[in-house]
Amino acid sequence: YIMGIEPILATAYSLFVVGISALAGTFKNLRRGNIDLKTGFVFAVPSFIAVYYTRRIIVPAIPQEIMTVGSFTLSKETGIMLFFAFIMLLASISMIRGRKDKKVEEHKNLNYPVIMIEGLFVGALTGLVGAGGGFLIIPALVLLAGLPMKKAVGTSLMIIAIKSLIGFTGDLSTTLNIDWIFLSSFSALSIIGMSIGLYLSKSIEGAKLKKAFGYFVLLMALFVLTKELI
């Protein structure tokens, strides 16, 4: 909305920016020992496959006019933005409500088939809306893989980094016109912003920050819904 970039291209740019930012965070967590490589790859491999083929095949195959009801026509761009708003609503509710992490961390048995199915789902979701899907990955790693919260966050960053960048490669083989100067500049600013955020987060209680961000995402979701429908 601010840069005036159409939604399909914006989701491609988002994959790159999210991927680069998460990659920077991955290196920090790797040094701290907060990444479970085995569990990460069990989740990540099907996710990589899903996000690549979603960007390469499914997104280009979506018709420009999805449906028409009376005078209202749901376009491909509007449909993707509405779906993104719905995902943001789910994310905001998850962050605002929070979870009782101590109870779920007691579960230690890996459910590989379920983890892989979750990986496929999150990969397809990432491919459609250009979002990393951290609000889905972290609960899956905690509940299904029994990872402690810090390791779940670090491992999710690794998954998000690789699958987002792989998803972006799916766009390179399409007809999208990538503005590399803009994308590089935006990515560099996002990494600087992430570093500032990491510094500021040391003096802010995590639970309060998460809930505040949840309300911010909720407002953004309502804004997108209003903008697209009204």
PDB file of C-alpha atoms in Angstrom:
ATOM      1  CA  TYR A   1       0.000   0.000   0.000  1.00  0.00           C
ATOM      2  CA  ILE A   2       2.766   2.487   0.892  1.00  0.00           C
ATOM      3  CA  MET A   3       5.137   1.715  -1.996  1.00  0.00           C
ATOM      4  CA  GLY A   4       2.356   1.172  -4.538  1.00  0.00           C
ATOM      5  CA  ILE A   5       3.625  -2.302  -5.516  1.00  0.00           C
ATOM      6  CA  GLU A   6       1.025  -4.726  -6.853  1.00  0.00           C
ATOM      7  CA  PRO A   7       0.286  -7.702  -4.548  1.00  0.00           C
ATOM      8  CA  ILE A   8       1.852 -10.550  -6.572  1.00  0.00           C
ATOM      9  CA  LEU A   9       5.189  -8.734  -6.866  1.00  0.00           C
ATOM     10  CA  ALA A  10       4.918  -7.593  -3.231  1.00  0.00           C
ATOM     11  CA  THR A  11       4.622 -11.203  -2.029  1.00  0.00           C
ATOM     12  CA  ALA A  12       7.746 -12.077  -4.034  1.00  0.00           C
ATOM     13  CA  TYR A  13       9.657  -9.144  -2.512  1.00  0.00           C
ATOM     14  CA  SER A  14       8.384 -10.162   0.924  1.00  0.00           C
ATOM     15  CA  LEU A  15       9.830 -13.659   0.526  1.00  0.00           C
ATOM     16  CA  PHE A  16      13.267 -12.203  -0.208  1.00  0.00           C
ATOM     17  CA  VAL A  17      13.195  -9.617   2.586  1.00  0.00           C
ATOM     18  CA  VAL A  18      11.892 -12.108   5.164  1.00  0.00           C
ATOM     19  CA  GLY A  19      14.414 -14.711   4.001  1.00  0.00           C
ATOM     20  CA  ILE A  20      17.425 -12.381   4.259  1.00  0.00           C
ATOM     21  CA  SER A  21      16.322 -11.011   7.648  1.00  0.00           C
ATOM     22  CA  ALA A  22      15.671 -14.497   9.054  1.00  0.00           C
ATOM     23  CA  LEU A  23      19.044 -15.670   7.714  1.00  0.00           C
ATOM     24  CA  ALA A  24      20.810 -12.977   9.725  1.00  0.00           C
ATOM     25  CA  GLY A  25      18.894 -14.098  12.825  1.00  0.00           C
ATOM     26  CA  THR A  26      19.747 -17.743  12.081  1.00  0.00           C
ATOM     27  CA  PHE A  27      23.487 -17.115  12.311  1.00  0.00           C
ATOM     28  CA  LYS A  28      23.033 -15.397  15.692  1.00  0.00           C
ATOM     29  CA  ASN A  29      21.004 -18.325  17.070  1.00  0.00           C
ATOM     30  CA  LEU A  30      23.359 -20.919  15.599  1.00  0.00           C
ATOM     31  CA  ARG A  31      26.240 -19.433  17.584  1.00  0.00           C
ATOM     32  CA  ARG A  32      24.115 -19.569  20.747  1.00  0.00           C
ATOM     33  CA  GLY A  33      23.157 -23.226  20.194  1.00  0.00           C
ATOM     34  CA  ASN A  34      19.464 -22.373  19.784  1.00  0.00           C
ATOM     35  CA  ILE A  35      18.865 -24.385  16.593  1.00  0.00           C
ATOM     36  CA  ASP A  36      17.878 -28.074  16.401  1.00  0.00           C
ATOM     37  CA  LEU A  37      19.192 -29.005  12.941  1.00  0.00           C
ATOM     38  CA  LYS A  38      17.628 -32.498  12.803  1.00  0.00           C
ATOM     39  CA  THR A  39      14.106 -31.379  13.688  1.00  0.00           C
ATOM     40  CA  GLY A  40      14.504 -28.293  11.501  1.00  0.00           C
ATOM     41  CA  PHE A  41      15.257 -30.320   8.391  1.00  0.00           C
ATOM     42  CA  VAL A  42      12.429 -32.812   9.039  1.00  0.00           C
ATOM     43  CA  PHE A  43      10.045 -29.846   9.008  1.00  0.00           C
ATOM     44  CA  ALA A  44      11.884 -27.874   6.350  1.00  0.00           C
ATOM     45  CA  VAL A  45      12.337 -30.301   3.435  1.00  0.00           C
ATOM     46  CA  PRO A  46       8.600 -30.704   2.613  1.00  0.00           C
ATOM     47  CA  SER A  47       8.169 -26.991   3.329  1.00  0.00           C
ATOM     48  CA  PHE A  48      10.899 -26.132   0.796  1.00  0.00           C
ATOM     49  CA  ILE A  49       9.226 -28.254  -1.862  1.00  0.00           C
ATOM     50  CA  ALA A  50       5.782 -26.777  -1.195  1.00  0.00           C
ATOM     51  CA  VAL A  51       6.865 -23.126  -1.228  1.00  0.00           C
ATOM     52  CA  TYR A  52       8.902 -23.506  -4.439  1.00  0.00           C
ATOM     53  CA  TYR A  53       6.144 -25.172  -6.440  1.00  0.00           C
ATOM     54  CA  THR A  54       3.495 -22.839  -5.019  1.00  0.00           C
ATOM     55  CA  ARG A  55       5.434 -19.822  -6.353  1.00  0.00           C
ATOM     56  CA  ARG A  56       6.499 -21.574  -9.554  1.00  0.00           C
ATOM     57  CA  ILE A  57       3.209 -23.227 -10.552  1.00  0.00           C
ATOM     58  CA  ILE A  58       0.186 -22.486  -8.316  1.00  0.00           C
ATOM     59  CA  VAL A  59       0.398 -18.667  -8.004  1.00  0.00           C
ATOM     60  CA  PRO A  60       0.856 -18.113 -11.795  1.00  0.00           C
ATOM     61  CA  ALA A  61      -2.041 -20.550 -12.430  1.00  0.00           C
ATOM     62  CA  ILE A  62      -4.558 -18.590 -10.312  1.00  0.00           C
ATOM     63  CA  PRO A  63      -6.953 -16.828 -12.749  1.00  0.00           C
ATOM     64  CA  GLN A  64      -7.003 -13.026 -12.796  1.00  0.00           C
ATOM     65  CA  GLU A  65     -10.740 -13.119 -11.991  1.00  0.00           C
ATOM     66  CA  ILE A  66     -11.398 -15.754  -9.324  1.00  0.00           C
ATOM     67  CA  MET A  67     -15.171 -15.236  -9.022  1.00  0.00           C
ATOM     68  CA  THR A  68     -17.938 -12.746  -9.743  1.00  0.00           C
ATOM     69  CA  VAL A  69     -21.021 -12.149  -7.573  1.00  0.00           C
ATOM     70  CA  GLY A  70     -23.335  -9.485  -8.986  1.00  0.00           C
ATOM     71  CA  SER A  71     -21.300  -6.329  -9.507  1.00  0.00           C
ATOM     72  CA  PHE A  72     -18.442  -7.597  -7.311  1.00  0.00           C
ATOM     73  CA  THR A  73     -15.475  -9.323  -8.953  1.00  0.00           C
ATOM     74  CA  LEU A  74     -12.855 -11.013  -6.801  1.00  0.00           C
ATOM     75  CA  SER A  75      -9.543 -10.502  -8.592  1.00  0.00           C
ATOM     76  CA  LYS A  76      -6.382 -12.524  -8.064  1.00  0.00           C
ATOM     77  CA  GLU A  77      -4.663  -9.596  -6.310  1.00  0.00           C
ATOM     78  CA  THR A  78      -7.634  -8.904  -4.010  1.00  0.00           C
ATOM     79  CA  GLY A  79      -8.017 -12.605  -3.211  1.00  0.00           C
ATOM     80  CA  ILE A  80      -4.385 -12.886  -2.121  1.00  0.00           C
ATOM     81  CA  MET A  81      -4.646  -9.755   0.047  1.00  0.00           C
ATOM     82  CA  LEU A  82      -7.843 -11.022   1.710  1.00  0.00           C
ATOM     83  CA  PHE A  83      -6.229 -14.391   2.379  1.00  0.00           C
ATOM     84  CA  PHE A  84      -3.207 -12.568   3.825  1.00  0.00           C
ATOM     85  CA  ALA A  85      -5.526 -10.562   6.097  1.00  0.00           C
ATOM     86  CA  PHE A  86      -7.123 -13.802   7.302  1.00  0.00           C
ATOM     87  CA  ILE A  87      -3.680 -15.245   8.105  1.00  0.00           C
ATOM     88  CA  MET A  88      -2.808 -12.051   9.991  1.00  0.00           C
ATOM     89  CA  LEU A  89      -6.006 -12.388  12.021  1.00  0.00           C
ATOM     90  CA  LEU A  90      -4.977 -15.911  13.052  1.00  0.00           C
ATOM     91  CA  ALA A  91      -1.450 -14.715  13.875  1.00  0.00           C
ATOM     92  CA  SER A  92      -2.724 -11.815  15.978  1.00  0.00           C
ATOM     93  CA  ILE A  93      -5.085 -14.050  17.982  1.00  0.00           C
ATOM     94  CA  SER A  94      -2.229 -16.506  18.612  1.00  0.00           C
ATOM     95  CA  MET A  95       0.068 -13.733  19.872  1.00  0.00           C
ATOM     96  CA  ILE A  96      -2.564 -11.968  21.970  1.00  0.00           C
ATOM     97  CA  ARG A  97      -3.794 -15.148  23.668  1.00  0.00           C
ATOM     98  CA  GLY A  98      -0.323 -16.659  24.175  1.00  0.00           C
ATOM     99  CA  ARG A  99       0.424 -20.245  25.209  1.00  0.00           C
ATOM    100  CA  LYS A 100       1.383 -22.170  28.335  1.00  0.00           C
ATOM    101  CA  ASP A 101       4.847 -23.189  27.167  1.00  0.00           C
ATOM    102  CA  LYS A 102       5.874 -25.136  30.275  1.00  0.00           C
ATOM    103  CA  LYS A 103       3.272 -27.830  29.705  1.00  0.00           C
ATOM    104  CA  VAL A 104       3.950 -28.426  26.020  1.00  0.00           C
ATOM    105  CA  GLU A 105       7.721 -28.646  26.505  1.00  0.00           C
ATOM    106  CA  GLU A 106       7.270 -31.886  28.432  1.00  0.00           C
ATOM    107  CA  HIS A 107       6.300 -33.701  25.208  1.00  0.00           C
ATOM    108  CA  LYS A 108       9.472 -35.216  23.711  1.00  0.00           C
ATOM    109  CA  ASN A 109       8.347 -37.832  21.148  1.00  0.00           C
ATOM    110  CA  LEU A 110       8.851 -36.702  17.562  1.00  0.00           C
ATOM    111  CA  ASN A 111       5.811 -37.208  15.363  1.00  0.00           C
ATOM    112  CA  TYR A 112       7.625 -37.134  12.016  1.00  0.00           C
ATOM    113  CA  PRO A 113       4.618 -37.642   9.680  1.00  0.00           C
ATOM    114  CA  VAL A 114       2.636 -34.841  11.334  1.00  0.00           C
ATOM    115  CA  ILE A 115       5.685 -32.545  11.361  1.00  0.00           C
ATOM    116  CA  MET A 116       6.176 -33.151   7.624  1.00  0.00           C
ATOM    117  CA  ILE A 117       2.486 -32.493   6.845  1.00  0.00           C
ATOM    118  CA  GLU A 118       2.694 -29.264   8.844  1.00  0.00           C
ATOM    119  CA  GLY A 119       5.806 -28.392   6.831  1.00  0.00           C
ATOM    120  CA  LEU A 120       3.925 -28.874   3.550  1.00  0.00           C
ATOM    121  CA  PHE A 121       1.033 -26.711   4.767  1.00  0.00           C
ATOM    122  CA  VAL A 122       3.236 -23.876   6.007  1.00  0.00           C
ATOM    123  CA  GLY A 123       5.304 -23.995   2.809  1.00  0.00           C
ATOM    124  CA  ALA A 124       2.207 -23.627   0.638  1.00  0.00           C
ATOM    125  CA  LEU A 125       0.953 -20.819   2.875  1.00  0.00           C
ATOM    126  CA  THR A 126       4.274 -19.003   2.617  1.00  0.00           C
ATOM    127  CA  GLY A 127       4.219 -19.345  -1.142  1.00  0.00           C
ATOM    128  CA  LEU A 128       0.753 -17.835  -1.402  1.00  0.00           C
ATOM    129  CA  VAL A 129       1.089 -14.784   0.847  1.00  0.00           C
ATOM    130  CA  GLY A 130       4.846 -14.249   1.122  1.00  0.00           C
ATOM    131  CA  ALA A 131       4.815 -14.523   4.929  1.00  0.00           C
ATOM    132  CA  GLY A 132       7.274 -16.678   6.847  1.00  0.00           C
ATOM    133  CA  GLY A 133       4.638 -18.537   8.859  1.00  0.00           C
ATOM    134  CA  GLY A 134       6.530 -18.319  12.151  1.00  0.00           C
ATOM    135  CA  PHE A 135       3.287 -18.225  14.142  1.00  0.00           C
ATOM    136  CA  LEU A 136       2.518 -21.701  12.736  1.00  0.00           C
ATOM    137  CA  ILE A 137       6.057 -23.107  12.771  1.00  0.00           C
ATOM    138  CA  ILE A 138       6.875 -22.286  16.402  1.00  0.00           C
ATOM    139  CA  PRO A 139       3.779 -23.984  17.914  1.00  0.00           C
ATOM    140  CA  ALA A 140       4.435 -27.021  15.694  1.00  0.00           C
ATOM    141  CA  LEU A 141       8.042 -27.309  16.872  1.00  0.00           C
ATOM    142  CA  VAL A 142       7.013 -26.912  20.518  1.00  0.00           C
ATOM    143  CA  LEU A 143       3.978 -29.212  20.439  1.00  0.00           C
ATOM    144  CA  LEU A 144       5.069 -31.877  17.934  1.00  0.00           C
ATOM    145  CA  ALA A 145       8.851 -31.898  18.382  1.00  0.00           C
ATOM    146  CA  GLY A 146       8.987 -30.994  22.079  1.00  0.00           C
ATOM    147  CA  LEU A 147      11.536 -28.212  21.570  1.00  0.00           C
ATOM    148  CA  PRO A 148      12.067 -25.577  24.292  1.00  0.00           C
ATOM    149  CA  MET A 149      10.761 -22.159  23.245  1.00  0.00           C
ATOM    150  CA  LYS A 150      14.180 -20.592  22.565  1.00  0.00           C
ATOM    151  CA  LYS A 151      15.207 -23.511  20.361  1.00  0.00           C
ATOM    152  CA  ALA A 152      11.839 -23.454  18.599  1.00  0.00           C
ATOM    153  CA  VAL A 153      12.293 -19.749  17.782  1.00  0.00           C
ATOM    154  CA  GLY A 154      15.871 -20.266  16.535  1.00  0.00           C
ATOM    155  CA  THR A 155      14.953 -23.343  14.495  1.00  0.00           C
ATOM    156  CA  SER A 156      11.950 -21.560  12.984  1.00  0.00           C
ATOM    157  CA  LEU A 157      14.216 -18.731  11.809  1.00  0.00           C
ATOM    158  CA  MET A 158      16.393 -21.244   9.958  1.00  0.00           C
ATOM    159  CA  ILE A 159      13.330 -22.817   8.323  1.00  0.00           C
ATOM    160  CA  ILE A 160      11.863 -19.429   7.395  1.00  0.00           C
ATOM    161  CA  ALA A 161      15.162 -18.189   5.945  1.00  0.00           C
ATOM    162  CA  ILE A 162      15.753 -21.142   3.661  1.00  0.00           C
ATOM    163  CA  LYS A 163      12.176 -21.737   2.516  1.00  0.00           C
ATOM    164  CA  SER A 164      11.523 -18.045   1.858  1.00  0.00           C
ATOM    165  CA  LEU A 165      14.634 -17.721  -0.297  1.00  0.00           C
ATOM    166  CA  ILE A 166      13.833 -20.988  -2.106  1.00  0.00           C
ATOM    167  CA  GLY A 167      10.303 -19.695  -2.701  1.00  0.00           C
ATOM    168  CA  PHE A 168      11.772 -16.506  -4.165  1.00  0.00           C
ATOM    169  CA  THR A 169      13.807 -18.554  -6.658  1.00  0.00           C
ATOM    170  CA  GLY A 170      10.479 -19.865  -7.945  1.00  0.00           C
ATOM    171  CA  ASP A 171       9.589 -16.276  -8.897  1.00  0.00           C
ATOM    172  CA  LEU A 172      12.836 -15.785 -10.820  1.00  0.00           C
ATOM    173  CA  SER A 173      11.632 -18.243 -13.462  1.00  0.00           C
ATOM    174  CA  THR A 174       8.338 -16.357 -13.963  1.00  0.00           C
ATOM    175  CA  THR A 175       7.581 -13.092 -15.786  1.00  0.00           C
ATOM    176  CA  LEU A 176       7.841 -10.900 -12.656  1.00  0.00           C
ATOM    177  CA  ASN A 177      10.027  -7.826 -13.154  1.00  0.00           C
ATOM    178  CA  ILE A 178      12.285  -7.657 -10.065  1.00  0.00           C
ATOM    179  CA  ASP A 179      13.681  -4.241  -9.095  1.00  0.00           C
ATOM    180  CA  TRP A 180      16.937  -5.404  -7.496  1.00  0.00           C
ATOM    181  CA  ILE A 181      18.065  -1.946  -6.384  1.00  0.00           C
ATOM    182  CA  PHE A 182      14.820  -1.350  -4.475  1.00  0.00           C
ATOM    183  CA  LEU A 183      14.766  -4.901  -3.083  1.00  0.00           C
ATOM    184  CA  SER A 184      18.393  -4.756  -1.903  1.00  0.00           C
ATOM    185  CA  SER A 185      17.872  -1.364  -0.250  1.00  0.00           C
ATOM    186  CA  PHE A 186      14.689  -2.488   1.512  1.00  0.00           C
ATOM    187  CA  SER A 187      16.375  -5.705   2.693  1.00  0.00           C
ATOM    188  CA  ALA A 188      19.386  -3.804   4.058  1.00  0.00           C
ATOM    189  CA  LEU A 189      17.078  -1.487   6.005  1.00  0.00           C
ATOM    190  CA  SER A 190      15.140  -4.475   7.369  1.00  0.00           C
ATOM    191  CA  ILE A 191      18.370  -6.052   8.676  1.00  0.00           C
ATOM    192  CA  ILE A 192      19.329  -2.747  10.341  1.00  0.00           C
ATOM    193  CA  GLY A 193      15.849  -2.552  11.845  1.00  0.00           C
ATOM    194  CA  MET A 194      16.124  -6.127  13.113  1.00  0.00           C
ATOM    195  CA  SER A 195      19.428  -5.317  14.824  1.00  0.00           C
ATOM    196  CA  ILE A 196      17.859  -2.287  16.495  1.00  0.00           C
ATOM    197  CA  GLY A 197      14.907  -4.416  17.553  1.00  0.00           C
ATOM    198  CA  LEU A 198      17.170  -7.079  19.064  1.00  0.00           C
ATOM    199  CA  TYR A 199      18.952  -4.377  21.074  1.00  0.00           C
ATOM    200  CA  LEU A 200      15.701  -2.787  22.294  1.00  0.00           C
ATOM    201  CA  SER A 201      14.142  -6.165  23.133  1.00  0.00           C
ATOM    202  CA  LYS A 202      16.678  -6.627  25.952  1.00  0.00           C
ATOM    203  CA  SER A 203      14.921  -3.918  27.953  1.00  0.00           C
ATOM    204  CA  ILE A 204      11.335  -4.916  27.077  1.00  0.00           C
ATOM    205  CA  GLU A 205       9.512  -7.910  28.561  1.00  0.00           C
ATOM    206  CA  GLY A 206       8.975 -10.496  25.827  1.00  0.00           C
ATOM    207  CA  ALA A 207       5.380 -11.355  26.744  1.00  0.00           C
ATOM    208  CA  LYS A 208       4.291  -7.694  26.685  1.00  0.00           C
ATOM    209  CA  LEU A 209       6.096  -7.058  23.403  1.00  0.00           C
ATOM    210  CA  LYS A 210       4.493 -10.090  21.792  1.00  0.00           C
ATOM    211  CA  LYS A 211       0.991  -9.087  22.893  1.00  0.00           C
ATOM    212  CA  ALA A 212       1.499  -5.476  21.730  1.00  0.00           C
ATOM    213  CA  PHE A 213       2.670  -6.722  18.340  1.00  0.00           C
ATOM    214  CA  GLY A 214      -0.353  -9.025  18.226  1.00  0.00           C
ATOM    215  CA  TYR A 215      -2.671  -6.022  18.537  1.00  0.00           C
ATOM    216  CA  PHE A 216      -0.663  -4.205  15.834  1.00  0.00           C
ATOM    217  CA  VAL A 217      -1.065  -7.175  13.450  1.00  0.00           C
ATOM    218  CA  LEU A 218      -4.789  -7.295  14.283  1.00  0.00           C
ATOM    219  CA  LEU A 219      -5.177  -3.627  13.331  1.00  0.00           C
ATOM    220  CA  MET A 220      -3.257  -4.224  10.093  1.00  0.00           C
ATOM    221  CA  ALA A 221      -5.505  -7.180   9.232  1.00  0.00           C
ATOM    222  CA  LEU A 222      -8.627  -5.070   9.782  1.00  0.00           C
ATOM    223  CA  PHE A 223      -7.085  -2.275   7.686  1.00  0.00           C
ATOM    224  CA  VAL A 224      -6.407  -4.647   4.769  1.00  0.00           C
ATOM    225  CA  LEU A 225      -9.929  -6.086   4.958  1.00  0.00           C
ATOM    226  CA  THR A 226     -11.439  -2.585   4.969  1.00  0.00           C
ATOM    227  CA  LYS A 227      -9.178  -1.380   2.157  1.00  0.00           C
ATOM    228  CA  GLU A 228      -9.900  -4.344  -0.100  1.00  0.00           C
ATOM    229  CA  LEU A 229     -13.626  -4.758   0.549  1.00  0.00           C
ATOM    230  CA  ILE A 230     -14.790  -1.162   1.092  1.00  0.00           C
TER     231      ILE A 230
END
